[in-house]
Short mmCIF file of C-alpha atoms in Angstrom, two decimals:
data_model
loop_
_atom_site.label_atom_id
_atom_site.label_comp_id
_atom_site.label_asym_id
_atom_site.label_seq_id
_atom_site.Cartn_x
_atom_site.Cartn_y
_atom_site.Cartn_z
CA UNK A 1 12.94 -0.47 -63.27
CA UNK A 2 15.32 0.01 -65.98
CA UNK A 3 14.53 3.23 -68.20
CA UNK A 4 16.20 2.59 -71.28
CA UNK A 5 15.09 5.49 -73.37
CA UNK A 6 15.36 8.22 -70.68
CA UNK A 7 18.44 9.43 -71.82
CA UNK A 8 17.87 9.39 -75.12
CA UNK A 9 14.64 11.44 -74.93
CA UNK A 10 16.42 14.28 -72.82
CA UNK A 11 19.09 14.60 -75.71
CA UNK A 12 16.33 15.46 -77.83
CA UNK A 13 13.97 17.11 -75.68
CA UNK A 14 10.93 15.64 -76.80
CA UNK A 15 8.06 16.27 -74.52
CA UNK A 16 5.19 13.12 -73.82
CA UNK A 17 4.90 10.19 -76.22
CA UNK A 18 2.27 10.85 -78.57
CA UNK A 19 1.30 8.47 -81.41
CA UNK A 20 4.01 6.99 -83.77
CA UNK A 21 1.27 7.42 -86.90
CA UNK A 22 0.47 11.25 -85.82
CA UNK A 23 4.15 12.39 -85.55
CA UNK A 24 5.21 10.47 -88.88
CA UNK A 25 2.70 12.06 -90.22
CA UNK A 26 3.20 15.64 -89.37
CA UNK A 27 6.79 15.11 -89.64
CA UNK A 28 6.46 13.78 -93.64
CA UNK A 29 3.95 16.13 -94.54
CA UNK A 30 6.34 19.41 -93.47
CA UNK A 31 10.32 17.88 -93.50
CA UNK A 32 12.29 19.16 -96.31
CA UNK A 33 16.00 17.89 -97.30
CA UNK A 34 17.41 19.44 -94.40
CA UNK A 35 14.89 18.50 -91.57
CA UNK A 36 14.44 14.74 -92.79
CA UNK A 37 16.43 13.50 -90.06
CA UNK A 38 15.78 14.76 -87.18
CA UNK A 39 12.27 14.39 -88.03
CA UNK A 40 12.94 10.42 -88.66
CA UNK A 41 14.58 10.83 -85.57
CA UNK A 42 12.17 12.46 -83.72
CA UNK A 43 9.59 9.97 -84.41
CA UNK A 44 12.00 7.37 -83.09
CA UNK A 45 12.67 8.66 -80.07
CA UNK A 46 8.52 9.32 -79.90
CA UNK A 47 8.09 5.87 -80.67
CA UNK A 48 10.59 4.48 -78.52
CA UNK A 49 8.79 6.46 -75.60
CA UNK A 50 5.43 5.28 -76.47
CA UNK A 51 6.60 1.75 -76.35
CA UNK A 52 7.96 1.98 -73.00
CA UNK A 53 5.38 3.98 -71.44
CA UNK A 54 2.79 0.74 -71.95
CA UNK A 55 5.10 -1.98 -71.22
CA UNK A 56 5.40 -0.09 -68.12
CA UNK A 57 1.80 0.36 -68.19
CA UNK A 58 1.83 -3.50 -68.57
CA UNK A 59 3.84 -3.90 -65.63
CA UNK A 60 1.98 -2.00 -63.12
CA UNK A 61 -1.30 -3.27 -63.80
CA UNK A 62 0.50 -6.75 -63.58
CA UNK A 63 1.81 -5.72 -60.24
CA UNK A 64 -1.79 -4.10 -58.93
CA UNK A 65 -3.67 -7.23 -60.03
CA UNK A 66 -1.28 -9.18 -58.20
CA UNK A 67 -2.12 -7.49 -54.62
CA UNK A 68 -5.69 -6.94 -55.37
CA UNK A 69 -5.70 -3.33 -57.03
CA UNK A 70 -7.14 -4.12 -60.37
CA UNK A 71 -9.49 -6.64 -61.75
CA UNK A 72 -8.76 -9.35 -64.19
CA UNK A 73 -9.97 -7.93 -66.98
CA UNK A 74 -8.06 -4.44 -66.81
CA UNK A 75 -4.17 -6.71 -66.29
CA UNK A 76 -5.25 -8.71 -69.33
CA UNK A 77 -5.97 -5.51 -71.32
CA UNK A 78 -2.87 -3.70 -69.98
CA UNK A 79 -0.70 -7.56 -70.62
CA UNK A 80 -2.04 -7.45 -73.73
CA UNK A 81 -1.43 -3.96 -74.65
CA UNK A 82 2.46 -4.71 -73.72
CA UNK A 83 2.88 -7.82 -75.66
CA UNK A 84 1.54 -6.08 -78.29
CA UNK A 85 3.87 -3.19 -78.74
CA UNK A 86 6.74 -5.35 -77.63
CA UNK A 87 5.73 -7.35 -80.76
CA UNK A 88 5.82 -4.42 -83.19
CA UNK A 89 9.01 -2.89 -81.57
CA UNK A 90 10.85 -6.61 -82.13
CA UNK A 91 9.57 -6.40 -85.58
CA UNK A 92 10.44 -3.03 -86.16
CA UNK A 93 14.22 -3.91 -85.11
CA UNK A 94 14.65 -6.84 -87.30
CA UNK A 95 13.24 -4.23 -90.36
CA UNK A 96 15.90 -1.64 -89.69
CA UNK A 97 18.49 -4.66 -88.41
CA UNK A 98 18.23 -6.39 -92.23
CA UNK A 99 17.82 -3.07 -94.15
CA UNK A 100 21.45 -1.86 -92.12
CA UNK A 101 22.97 -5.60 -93.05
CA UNK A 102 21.58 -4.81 -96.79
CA UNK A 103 23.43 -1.59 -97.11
CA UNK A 104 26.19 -2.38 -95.85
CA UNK A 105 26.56 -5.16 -98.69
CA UNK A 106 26.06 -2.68 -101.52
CA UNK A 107 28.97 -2.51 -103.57
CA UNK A 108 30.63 1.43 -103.62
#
């Protein structure tokens, strides 16, 4: 399996994924001027994680229904799970994709 934010989660040393809402949260509630980055950055790399810790998820229930492991019910939770994050990471992308292209059109 590809692991496309391993790397990227060693740079920063963040520890296991926890919830995109509870790190934005902490992270708004204590980041001054200096800190606002790496805090927005943080909760990227957090959320990236989290996101690819249940399409994984999503993948090995697939592959445990498929020889038996699991019952219906738990690949169709775990499936669903997946498609679901995929969703919001896809729409998350196109957000930060148009609000680059908008920038960059701003006249200096």
């Amino acid at each position: 399996m590809i692991d496309p934010v391993g790397p990227m989660a060693k740079a920063v040393g963040a520890g296991p994924a926890q919830s995109v809402g509870a790190a934005a949260v902490s992270g708004a509630t204590r980041a001054t001027a200096a800190e606002g980055p790496s805090e927005f950055s943080a909760a990227l790399v957090e959320a990236a994680i989290d996101a690819a810790n249940v399409i994984k998820a999503g993948e090995a229930a697939a592959i445990s229904g498929i020889r038996g492991q699991a019952s219906v019910q738990q690949v169709v939770e775990a499936v669903m799970a997946a498609e679901q994050t995929l969703s919001t990471a896809i729409a998350i992308r196109d957000k930060v994709v148009s609000a680059y292209l908008e920038i960059s059109r701003m006249q200096i």
